[in-house]
Short mmCIF file of N, CA and C in Angstrom, two decimals:
data_model
loop_
_atom_site.label_atom_id
_atom_site.label_comp_id
_atom_site.label_asym_id
_atom_site.label_seq_id
_atom_site.Cartn_x
_atom_site.Cartn_y
_atom_site.Cartn_z
N MET A 91 162.76 21.03 301.95
CA MET A 91 162.78 20.75 300.58
C MET A 91 164.02 19.96 300.23
N PHE A 92 163.79 19.04 299.25
CA PHE A 92 164.89 18.16 298.87
C PHE A 92 165.59 18.73 297.66
N VAL A 93 166.91 18.86 297.67
CA VAL A 93 167.69 19.46 296.59
C VAL A 93 168.75 18.44 296.19
N THR A 94 168.82 18.20 294.89
CA THR A 94 169.83 17.27 294.39
C THR A 94 171.18 17.95 294.30
N PRO A 95 172.28 17.18 294.33
CA PRO A 95 173.58 17.82 294.26
C PRO A 95 173.82 18.51 292.93
N GLY A 96 173.28 17.98 291.81
CA GLY A 96 173.46 18.64 290.52
C GLY A 96 172.77 19.99 290.48
N TYR A 97 171.61 20.03 291.06
CA TYR A 97 170.85 21.28 291.07
C TYR A 97 171.56 22.32 291.94
N ALA A 98 172.14 21.82 292.98
CA ALA A 98 172.85 22.72 293.87
C ALA A 98 174.03 23.32 293.17
N GLN A 99 174.76 22.56 292.33
CA GLN A 99 175.90 23.09 291.63
C GLN A 99 175.48 24.10 290.58
N GLU A 100 174.39 23.83 289.90
CA GLU A 100 173.93 24.76 288.85
C GLU A 100 173.57 26.10 289.44
N THR A 101 172.95 26.08 290.56
CA THR A 101 172.53 27.35 291.15
C THR A 101 173.69 28.12 291.72
N THR A 102 174.77 27.46 292.07
CA THR A 102 175.91 28.16 292.64
C THR A 102 176.92 28.54 291.59
N ALA A 103 176.84 27.99 290.34
CA ALA A 103 177.79 28.30 289.28
C ALA A 103 177.57 29.70 288.79
N PRO A 104 178.66 30.35 288.31
CA PRO A 104 178.49 31.71 287.78
C PRO A 104 177.70 31.65 286.48
N ALA A 105 176.99 32.68 286.14
CA ALA A 105 176.11 32.75 285.00
C ALA A 105 176.88 32.57 283.70
N LEU A 106 177.98 33.17 283.53
CA LEU A 106 178.79 33.05 282.32
C LEU A 106 180.24 32.89 282.72
N ASP A 107 180.90 31.95 282.11
CA ASP A 107 182.33 31.84 282.39
C ASP A 107 183.11 32.64 281.38
N GLU A 108 184.38 32.64 281.50
CA GLU A 108 185.20 33.49 280.63
C GLU A 108 185.26 32.98 279.20
N ALA A 109 185.11 31.69 278.99
CA ALA A 109 185.21 31.14 277.64
C ALA A 109 183.96 31.45 276.81
N HIS A 110 182.86 31.67 277.49
CA HIS A 110 181.61 31.87 276.76
C HIS A 110 181.04 33.25 276.99
N THR A 111 181.79 34.17 276.95
CA THR A 111 181.29 35.53 277.14
C THR A 111 180.72 36.02 275.84
N VAL A 112 179.89 37.01 275.92
CA VAL A 112 179.25 37.57 274.75
C VAL A 112 180.27 38.25 273.88
N GLU A 113 181.22 38.83 274.41
CA GLU A 113 182.22 39.51 273.62
C GLU A 113 183.43 38.63 273.47
N ASP A 114 183.27 37.61 272.66
CA ASP A 114 184.34 36.65 272.43
C ASP A 114 185.29 37.24 271.40
N GLU A 115 186.56 37.21 271.67
CA GLU A 115 187.52 37.80 270.76
C GLU A 115 187.83 36.88 269.59
N ALA A 116 187.62 35.58 269.72
CA ALA A 116 187.95 34.67 268.64
C ALA A 116 187.00 34.85 267.47
N HIS A 117 185.81 35.24 267.77
CA HIS A 117 184.83 35.41 266.70
C HIS A 117 184.81 36.82 266.22
N GLY A 118 185.29 37.58 266.89
CA GLY A 118 185.58 38.95 266.51
C GLY A 118 184.43 39.77 266.02
N GLY A 119 183.24 39.47 266.12
CA GLY A 119 182.14 40.35 265.72
C GLY A 119 182.10 40.57 264.24
N GLY A 120 182.58 39.62 263.39
CA GLY A 120 182.56 39.77 261.94
C GLY A 120 181.20 39.43 261.35
N ALA A 121 181.13 39.32 260.00
CA ALA A 121 179.89 39.05 259.28
C ALA A 121 179.55 37.56 259.32
N PHE A 122 178.34 37.27 258.91
CA PHE A 122 177.85 35.89 258.83
C PHE A 122 178.70 35.17 257.78
N PRO A 123 179.28 33.97 258.09
CA PRO A 123 180.27 33.35 257.22
C PRO A 123 179.82 33.15 255.77
N PRO A 124 178.58 32.70 255.47
CA PRO A 124 178.26 32.57 254.05
C PRO A 124 178.25 33.89 253.30
N PHE A 125 178.11 34.97 254.00
CA PHE A 125 178.10 36.29 253.34
C PHE A 125 179.46 36.99 253.43
N ASP A 126 180.40 36.30 254.00
CA ASP A 126 181.74 36.88 254.13
C ASP A 126 182.46 36.69 252.81
N SER A 127 182.92 37.73 252.18
CA SER A 127 183.54 37.66 250.86
C SER A 127 184.87 36.93 250.89
N SER A 128 185.49 36.78 252.01
CA SER A 128 186.78 36.08 252.08
C SER A 128 186.57 34.57 251.96
N THR A 129 185.33 34.04 252.19
CA THR A 129 185.07 32.60 252.09
C THR A 129 184.39 32.22 250.78
N PHE A 130 184.21 33.17 249.87
CA PHE A 130 183.52 32.87 248.61
C PHE A 130 184.25 31.81 247.78
N PRO A 131 185.56 31.86 247.60
CA PRO A 131 186.21 30.84 246.76
C PRO A 131 185.98 29.42 247.29
N SER A 132 186.13 29.22 248.58
CA SER A 132 185.92 27.87 249.11
C SER A 132 184.45 27.47 248.99
N GLN A 133 183.56 28.43 249.16
CA GLN A 133 182.12 28.12 249.02
C GLN A 133 181.79 27.73 247.58
N LEU A 134 182.36 28.46 246.61
CA LEU A 134 182.13 28.14 245.21
C LEU A 134 182.71 26.77 244.85
N LEU A 135 183.91 26.44 245.41
CA LEU A 135 184.51 25.15 245.16
C LEU A 135 183.61 24.04 245.68
N TRP A 136 183.14 24.17 246.88
CA TRP A 136 182.27 23.15 247.45
C TRP A 136 180.91 23.11 246.73
N LEU A 137 180.44 24.24 246.26
CA LEU A 137 179.20 24.27 245.47
C LEU A 137 179.40 23.48 244.18
N ALA A 138 180.51 23.68 243.50
CA ALA A 138 180.79 22.98 242.25
C ALA A 138 180.94 21.48 242.50
N ILE A 139 181.68 21.11 243.56
CA ILE A 139 181.87 19.69 243.88
C ILE A 139 180.52 19.06 244.21
N THR A 140 179.72 19.71 245.04
CA THR A 140 178.41 19.18 245.43
C THR A 140 177.49 19.08 244.21
N PHE A 141 177.49 20.13 243.39
CA PHE A 141 176.65 20.10 242.20
C PHE A 141 177.08 18.98 241.25
N GLY A 142 178.39 18.81 241.07
CA GLY A 142 178.91 17.74 240.21
C GLY A 142 178.51 16.37 240.74
N LEU A 143 178.71 16.16 242.05
CA LEU A 143 178.32 14.88 242.63
C LEU A 143 176.81 14.65 242.51
N PHE A 144 176.04 15.68 242.76
CA PHE A 144 174.58 15.56 242.64
C PHE A 144 174.18 15.27 241.20
N TYR A 145 174.88 15.95 240.24
CA TYR A 145 174.60 15.71 238.83
C TYR A 145 174.93 14.27 238.46
N LEU A 146 176.09 13.78 238.89
CA LEU A 146 176.48 12.40 238.60
C LEU A 146 175.50 11.42 239.24
N PHE A 147 175.07 11.71 240.47
CA PHE A 147 174.10 10.84 241.14
C PHE A 147 172.79 10.79 240.35
N LEU A 148 172.33 11.95 239.91
CA LEU A 148 171.10 11.99 239.11
C LEU A 148 171.30 11.25 237.79
N LYS A 149 172.43 11.50 237.12
CA LYS A 149 172.67 10.91 235.80
C LYS A 149 172.83 9.40 235.88
N ARG A 150 173.56 8.90 236.89
CA ARG A 150 173.89 7.49 236.96
C ARG A 150 172.85 6.66 237.72
N VAL A 151 172.13 7.27 238.65
CA VAL A 151 171.24 6.47 239.49
C VAL A 151 169.77 6.81 239.24
N VAL A 152 169.42 8.07 239.39
CA VAL A 152 168.01 8.46 239.38
C VAL A 152 167.42 8.43 237.97
N LEU A 153 168.09 9.06 237.03
CA LEU A 153 167.54 9.15 235.67
C LEU A 153 167.39 7.77 235.01
N PRO A 154 168.33 6.83 235.14
CA PRO A 154 168.08 5.50 234.56
C PRO A 154 166.87 4.82 235.18
N ARG A 155 166.71 4.98 236.49
CA ARG A 155 165.54 4.37 237.13
C ARG A 155 164.25 5.01 236.62
N VAL A 156 164.24 6.33 236.56
CA VAL A 156 163.04 7.03 236.07
C VAL A 156 162.79 6.66 234.61
N GLY A 157 163.87 6.59 233.81
CA GLY A 157 163.73 6.19 232.41
C GLY A 157 163.19 4.78 232.28
N GLY A 158 163.68 3.87 233.13
CA GLY A 158 163.18 2.50 233.12
C GLY A 158 161.71 2.44 233.48
N ILE A 159 161.34 3.21 234.48
CA ILE A 159 159.93 3.25 234.90
C ILE A 159 159.06 3.80 233.77
N LEU A 160 159.54 4.87 233.12
CA LEU A 160 158.77 5.45 232.01
C LEU A 160 158.66 4.46 230.85
N GLU A 161 159.77 3.74 230.58
CA GLU A 161 159.73 2.77 229.49
C GLU A 161 158.76 1.63 229.80
N VAL A 162 158.78 1.15 231.06
CA VAL A 162 157.86 0.08 231.45
C VAL A 162 156.42 0.57 231.32
N ARG A 163 156.18 1.79 231.76
CA ARG A 163 154.82 2.35 231.65
C ARG A 163 154.40 2.50 230.19
N ARG A 164 155.35 2.99 229.36
CA ARG A 164 155.03 3.15 227.94
C ARG A 164 154.72 1.80 227.31
N ASP A 165 155.52 0.77 227.63
CA ASP A 165 155.26 -0.58 227.11
C ASP A 165 153.92 -1.10 227.60
N ARG A 166 153.63 -0.89 228.87
CA ARG A 166 152.35 -1.36 229.42
C ARG A 166 151.18 -0.64 228.75
N ILE A 167 151.33 0.65 228.54
CA ILE A 167 150.26 1.41 227.87
C ILE A 167 150.10 0.92 226.44
N ALA A 168 151.23 0.66 225.75
CA ALA A 168 151.15 0.16 224.37
C ALA A 168 150.47 -1.21 224.34
N GLN A 169 150.82 -2.08 225.31
CA GLN A 169 150.17 -3.38 225.37
C GLN A 169 148.68 -3.24 225.65
N ASP A 170 148.35 -2.32 226.58
CA ASP A 170 146.94 -2.11 226.89
C ASP A 170 146.17 -1.57 225.68
N LEU A 171 146.81 -0.67 224.94
CA LEU A 171 146.15 -0.13 223.74
C LEU A 171 145.99 -1.23 222.67
N ASP A 172 147.03 -2.06 222.51
CA ASP A 172 146.92 -3.17 221.56
C ASP A 172 145.82 -4.14 221.98
N GLN A 173 145.78 -4.45 223.26
CA GLN A 173 144.74 -5.35 223.76
C GLN A 173 143.36 -4.73 223.58
N ALA A 174 143.24 -3.43 223.84
CA ALA A 174 141.95 -2.75 223.67
C ALA A 174 141.54 -2.77 222.20
N ALA A 175 142.50 -2.55 221.29
CA ALA A 175 142.18 -2.58 219.86
C ALA A 175 141.76 -3.98 219.44
N ARG A 176 142.47 -5.00 219.96
CA ARG A 176 142.11 -6.38 219.63
C ARG A 176 140.72 -6.71 220.17
N MET A 177 140.46 -6.30 221.40
CA MET A 177 139.15 -6.58 221.99
C MET A 177 138.04 -5.82 221.24
N LYS A 178 138.36 -4.60 220.79
CA LYS A 178 137.36 -3.84 220.03
C LYS A 178 137.07 -4.53 218.71
N SER A 179 138.12 -5.03 218.04
CA SER A 179 137.89 -5.73 216.77
C SER A 179 137.10 -7.02 217.00
N GLU A 180 137.39 -7.72 218.11
CA GLU A 180 136.63 -8.92 218.44
C GLU A 180 135.17 -8.57 218.73
N ALA A 181 134.97 -7.48 219.45
CA ALA A 181 133.60 -7.05 219.76
C ALA A 181 132.87 -6.65 218.48
N ASP A 182 133.58 -5.94 217.59
CA ASP A 182 132.95 -5.57 216.32
C ASP A 182 132.60 -6.81 215.50
N ALA A 183 133.49 -7.79 215.50
CA ALA A 183 133.21 -9.03 214.78
C ALA A 183 132.03 -9.76 215.40
N ALA A 184 131.97 -9.76 216.73
CA ALA A 184 130.85 -10.41 217.41
C ALA A 184 129.54 -9.69 217.10
N VAL A 185 129.58 -8.36 217.07
CA VAL A 185 128.37 -7.59 216.74
C VAL A 185 127.94 -7.87 215.30
N ALA A 186 128.91 -7.92 214.40
CA ALA A 186 128.58 -8.21 212.99
C ALA A 186 127.99 -9.61 212.86
N ALA A 187 128.59 -10.58 213.55
CA ALA A 187 128.05 -11.95 213.50
C ALA A 187 126.65 -11.99 214.10
N TYR A 188 126.46 -11.28 215.19
CA TYR A 188 125.13 -11.24 215.82
C TYR A 188 124.10 -10.62 214.88
N GLU A 189 124.48 -9.51 214.25
CA GLU A 189 123.54 -8.86 213.32
C GLU A 189 123.24 -9.77 212.13
N GLN A 190 124.25 -10.48 211.64
CA GLN A 190 124.03 -11.39 210.51
C GLN A 190 123.11 -12.54 210.94
N GLU A 191 123.36 -13.10 212.11
CA GLU A 191 122.49 -14.18 212.59
C GLU A 191 121.08 -13.67 212.83
N LEU A 192 120.97 -12.46 213.32
CA LEU A 192 119.64 -11.87 213.54
C LEU A 192 118.92 -11.68 212.20
N ALA A 193 119.64 -11.20 211.19
CA ALA A 193 119.03 -11.03 209.86
C ALA A 193 118.62 -12.38 209.29
N GLU A 194 119.47 -13.40 209.46
CA GLU A 194 119.12 -14.73 208.97
C GLU A 194 117.90 -15.28 209.71
N ALA A 195 117.85 -15.06 211.01
CA ALA A 195 116.70 -15.53 211.79
C ALA A 195 115.42 -14.82 211.36
N ARG A 196 115.54 -13.52 211.10
CA ARG A 196 114.36 -12.78 210.64
C ARG A 196 113.90 -13.30 209.28
N ALA A 197 114.86 -13.53 208.38
CA ALA A 197 114.50 -14.04 207.05
C ALA A 197 113.87 -15.43 207.18
N LYS A 198 114.44 -16.26 208.03
CA LYS A 198 113.89 -17.60 208.24
C LYS A 198 112.50 -17.52 208.84
N SER A 199 112.31 -16.63 209.81
CA SER A 199 110.97 -16.51 210.43
C SER A 199 109.97 -15.98 209.41
N ASN A 200 110.40 -15.03 208.56
CA ASN A 200 109.51 -14.54 207.51
C ASN A 200 109.14 -15.65 206.53
N ALA A 201 110.14 -16.48 206.19
CA ALA A 201 109.86 -17.60 205.27
C ALA A 201 108.90 -18.60 205.91
N ILE A 202 109.12 -18.90 207.18
CA ILE A 202 108.22 -19.83 207.88
C ILE A 202 106.82 -19.24 207.97
N ALA A 203 106.74 -17.95 208.28
CA ALA A 203 105.43 -17.30 208.36
C ALA A 203 104.74 -17.29 207.00
N GLN A 204 105.50 -17.04 205.93
CA GLN A 204 104.92 -17.05 204.59
C GLN A 204 104.43 -18.45 204.22
N GLN A 205 105.22 -19.48 204.58
CA GLN A 205 104.78 -20.85 204.33
C GLN A 205 103.50 -21.16 205.09
N ALA A 206 103.46 -20.72 206.34
CA ALA A 206 102.26 -20.97 207.15
C ALA A 206 101.05 -20.25 206.55
N ARG A 207 101.26 -19.00 206.10
CA ARG A 207 100.15 -18.26 205.46
C ARG A 207 99.71 -18.96 204.18
N ASP A 208 100.69 -19.38 203.35
CA ASP A 208 100.34 -20.06 202.10
C ASP A 208 99.60 -21.38 202.37
N LYS A 209 100.08 -22.13 203.36
CA LYS A 209 99.43 -23.40 203.69
C LYS A 209 98.03 -23.15 204.23
N ALA A 210 97.90 -22.14 205.11
CA ALA A 210 96.58 -21.83 205.66
C ALA A 210 95.63 -21.38 204.55
N LYS A 211 96.16 -20.59 203.61
CA LYS A 211 95.34 -20.14 202.49
C LYS A 211 94.93 -21.32 201.62
N ALA A 212 95.88 -22.22 201.35
CA ALA A 212 95.57 -23.40 200.53
C ALA A 212 94.55 -24.29 201.25
N ASP A 213 94.75 -24.48 202.55
CA ASP A 213 93.79 -25.28 203.33
C ASP A 213 92.41 -24.63 203.32
N ALA A 214 92.39 -23.30 203.48
CA ALA A 214 91.11 -22.59 203.48
C ALA A 214 90.44 -22.68 202.11
N ASP A 215 91.25 -22.56 201.04
CA ASP A 215 90.68 -22.69 199.69
C ASP A 215 90.14 -24.10 199.45
N ALA A 216 90.89 -25.10 199.90
CA ALA A 216 90.42 -26.49 199.73
C ALA A 216 89.14 -26.71 200.54
N GLU A 217 89.12 -26.22 201.75
CA GLU A 217 87.92 -26.35 202.59
C GLU A 217 86.74 -25.61 201.95
N ARG A 218 87.00 -24.42 201.41
CA ARG A 218 85.95 -23.65 200.76
C ARG A 218 85.40 -24.39 199.56
N ARG A 219 86.31 -24.98 198.74
CA ARG A 219 85.87 -25.74 197.57
C ARG A 219 85.05 -26.96 198.00
N THR A 220 85.48 -27.60 199.07
CA THR A 220 84.74 -28.76 199.57
C THR A 220 83.35 -28.34 200.04
N VAL A 221 83.31 -27.25 200.78
CA VAL A 221 82.01 -26.75 201.27
C VAL A 221 81.13 -26.33 200.10
N GLU A 222 81.74 -25.63 199.11
CA GLU A 222 80.95 -25.21 197.95
C GLU A 222 80.42 -26.43 197.19
N ALA A 223 81.25 -27.45 197.01
CA ALA A 223 80.80 -28.66 196.31
C ALA A 223 79.67 -29.33 197.09
N THR A 224 79.82 -29.40 198.41
CA THR A 224 78.76 -30.00 199.23
C THR A 224 77.48 -29.20 199.12
N LEU A 225 77.64 -27.86 199.18
CA LEU A 225 76.45 -27.00 199.06
C LEU A 225 75.80 -27.13 197.68
N GLU A 226 76.62 -27.22 196.64
CA GLU A 226 76.06 -27.39 195.30
C GLU A 226 75.31 -28.71 195.19
N ASN A 227 75.88 -29.77 195.77
CA ASN A 227 75.20 -31.07 195.76
C ASN A 227 73.87 -30.98 196.51
N LYS A 228 73.93 -30.35 197.68
CA LYS A 228 72.69 -30.21 198.46
C LYS A 228 71.68 -29.34 197.73
N LEU A 229 72.16 -28.28 197.06
CA LEU A 229 71.27 -27.41 196.30
C LEU A 229 70.64 -28.17 195.13
N ALA A 230 71.45 -28.97 194.45
CA ALA A 230 70.92 -29.76 193.33
C ALA A 230 69.90 -30.77 193.84
N GLU A 231 70.22 -31.42 194.98
CA GLU A 231 69.26 -32.36 195.57
C GLU A 231 67.98 -31.64 195.98
N ALA A 232 68.15 -30.45 196.57
CA ALA A 232 66.96 -29.69 196.99
C ALA A 232 66.13 -29.27 195.78
N GLU A 233 66.80 -28.82 194.72
CA GLU A 233 66.07 -28.43 193.51
C GLU A 233 65.36 -29.64 192.91
N ALA A 234 66.04 -30.80 192.94
CA ALA A 234 65.41 -32.02 192.40
C ALA A 234 64.19 -32.40 193.25
N ARG A 235 64.33 -32.30 194.58
CA ARG A 235 63.19 -32.61 195.44
C ARG A 235 62.06 -31.61 195.22
N ILE A 236 62.46 -30.32 195.10
CA ILE A 236 61.43 -29.31 194.85
C ILE A 236 60.72 -29.61 193.53
N ALA A 237 61.48 -29.95 192.50
CA ALA A 237 60.88 -30.26 191.20
C ALA A 237 59.96 -31.48 191.29
N SER A 238 60.41 -32.52 192.03
CA SER A 238 59.56 -33.71 192.16
C SER A 238 58.32 -33.40 192.99
N ILE A 239 58.53 -32.58 194.07
CA ILE A 239 57.36 -32.20 194.87
C ILE A 239 56.42 -31.34 194.03
N LYS A 240 56.97 -30.45 193.24
CA LYS A 240 56.13 -29.59 192.39
C LYS A 240 55.41 -30.44 191.36
N ALA A 241 56.14 -31.39 190.79
CA ALA A 241 55.51 -32.26 189.77
C ALA A 241 54.40 -33.09 190.40
N SER A 242 54.68 -33.67 191.58
CA SER A 242 53.63 -34.46 192.22
C SER A 242 52.48 -33.57 192.67
N ALA A 243 52.84 -32.35 193.11
CA ALA A 243 51.77 -31.43 193.51
C ALA A 243 50.95 -31.03 192.29
N MET A 244 51.60 -30.83 191.17
CA MET A 244 50.87 -30.46 189.96
C MET A 244 49.98 -31.61 189.50
N LYS A 245 50.49 -32.83 189.64
CA LYS A 245 49.65 -33.97 189.28
C LYS A 245 48.45 -34.01 190.20
N GLU A 246 48.72 -33.83 191.44
CA GLU A 246 47.62 -33.86 192.39
C GLU A 246 46.68 -32.68 192.17
N VAL A 247 47.26 -31.52 191.80
CA VAL A 247 46.40 -30.36 191.52
C VAL A 247 45.49 -30.67 190.33
N GLY A 248 46.07 -31.30 189.34
CA GLY A 248 45.24 -31.68 188.18
C GLY A 248 44.14 -32.64 188.59
N ALA A 249 44.49 -33.63 189.40
CA ALA A 249 43.49 -34.60 189.85
C ALA A 249 42.46 -33.92 190.74
N ILE A 250 42.98 -33.06 191.64
CA ILE A 250 42.06 -32.33 192.53
C ILE A 250 41.18 -31.40 191.70
N ALA A 251 41.73 -30.71 190.70
CA ALA A 251 40.95 -29.82 189.86
C ALA A 251 39.90 -30.59 189.07
N GLU A 252 40.30 -31.76 188.59
CA GLU A 252 39.33 -32.59 187.85
C GLU A 252 38.21 -33.03 188.77
N GLN A 253 38.55 -33.49 189.96
CA GLN A 253 37.50 -33.93 190.91
C GLN A 253 36.63 -32.74 191.30
N THR A 254 37.28 -31.61 191.58
CA THR A 254 36.51 -30.44 191.99
C THR A 254 35.61 -29.97 190.84
N ALA A 255 36.14 -29.92 189.66
CA ALA A 255 35.33 -29.50 188.50
C ALA A 255 34.19 -30.48 188.26
N ALA A 256 34.48 -31.78 188.40
CA ALA A 256 33.44 -32.80 188.21
C ALA A 256 32.36 -32.63 189.27
N THR A 257 32.75 -32.39 190.49
CA THR A 257 31.79 -32.23 191.58
C THR A 257 30.97 -30.96 191.36
N ILE A 258 31.60 -29.86 190.96
CA ILE A 258 30.88 -28.61 190.74
C ILE A 258 29.88 -28.78 189.58
N VAL A 259 30.33 -29.37 188.52
CA VAL A 259 29.45 -29.57 187.37
C VAL A 259 28.30 -30.51 187.75
N GLN A 260 28.59 -31.54 188.48
CA GLN A 260 27.55 -32.49 188.89
C GLN A 260 26.57 -31.78 189.81
N GLU A 261 27.00 -30.92 190.64
CA GLU A 261 26.09 -30.22 191.55
C GLU A 261 25.28 -29.20 190.76
N LEU A 262 25.87 -28.56 189.85
CA LEU A 262 25.15 -27.55 189.10
C LEU A 262 24.20 -28.18 188.06
N VAL A 263 24.68 -29.11 187.38
CA VAL A 263 23.88 -29.73 186.32
C VAL A 263 23.04 -30.87 186.88
N GLY A 264 23.53 -31.57 187.80
CA GLY A 264 22.82 -32.66 188.40
C GLY A 264 23.09 -33.97 187.68
N ALA A 265 23.89 -34.01 186.67
CA ALA A 265 24.17 -35.25 185.97
C ALA A 265 25.66 -35.57 186.10
N LYS A 266 25.95 -36.82 185.83
CA LYS A 266 27.34 -37.26 185.91
C LYS A 266 28.07 -36.79 184.67
N VAL A 267 29.29 -36.29 184.90
CA VAL A 267 30.09 -35.77 183.81
C VAL A 267 31.16 -36.80 183.49
N ASP A 268 31.52 -36.88 182.25
CA ASP A 268 32.53 -37.84 181.82
C ASP A 268 33.91 -37.32 182.28
N LYS A 269 34.75 -38.21 182.81
CA LYS A 269 36.06 -37.84 183.36
C LYS A 269 36.97 -37.34 182.24
N ALA A 270 36.89 -37.82 181.08
CA ALA A 270 37.74 -37.41 179.98
C ALA A 270 37.40 -35.99 179.58
N ASP A 271 36.13 -35.64 179.58
CA ASP A 271 35.75 -34.28 179.24
C ASP A 271 36.26 -33.29 180.30
N VAL A 272 36.11 -33.67 181.56
CA VAL A 272 36.57 -32.80 182.66
C VAL A 272 38.08 -32.66 182.59
N ALA A 273 38.84 -33.73 182.33
CA ALA A 273 40.30 -33.69 182.25
C ALA A 273 40.71 -32.79 181.10
N ALA A 274 40.02 -32.85 179.98
CA ALA A 274 40.35 -32.03 178.81
C ALA A 274 40.10 -30.58 179.14
N ALA A 275 39.04 -30.29 179.85
CA ALA A 275 38.70 -28.90 180.19
C ALA A 275 39.73 -28.34 181.19
N VAL A 276 40.10 -29.15 182.16
CA VAL A 276 41.10 -28.68 183.16
C VAL A 276 42.43 -28.48 182.49
N THR A 277 42.84 -29.33 181.61
CA THR A 277 44.14 -29.21 180.93
C THR A 277 44.10 -27.97 180.05
N ALA A 278 42.97 -27.69 179.41
CA ALA A 278 42.87 -26.50 178.57
C ALA A 278 42.93 -25.24 179.42
N ALA A 279 42.39 -25.28 180.60
CA ALA A 279 42.37 -24.11 181.47
C ALA A 279 43.79 -23.87 182.08
N ARG A 280 44.56 -24.88 182.28
CA ARG A 280 45.90 -24.74 182.88
C ARG A 280 46.92 -24.17 181.91
N LYS A 281 46.70 -24.31 180.67
CA LYS A 281 47.68 -23.86 179.68
C LYS A 281 47.48 -22.43 179.51
#
């Protein structure tokens, strides 16, 4: 086995030398130093000095920085709130303008629709009057034709009645009848 010279010295050295014995007289087996009442004044002095320095460090370095950070945050929050209020007022104005334009558009569309209805009604009335006038003209023409046809038919009926009466009388009597007498008899019978 290979053994280094340092390892060899450690293994041959005595376990404890005289300077490091457990029962050291310099330390004397006293109490733990922070709890030793004979060291309280120096501990309190150093506590006061440390606390004072720490207080000054906080007051001069840390607190101004924290205060600056808080002030920057407060300013940023105030700016953000102002911007939000401005944007809200702009949005409210935009909504109001939109609603007003929408109301105007509705009113305009209603007016256009009313104009279209009125025009359609006027056109329909004019067309109806035209159709009625045409129908009245056609009705008058038809009545005139009916009257002329009736008049010509009545003339023909009179002539046919006269011929028929003359023929019947001639067949029954066997003699020729005068046309004036037959016409007078037919006219008297028609009334």
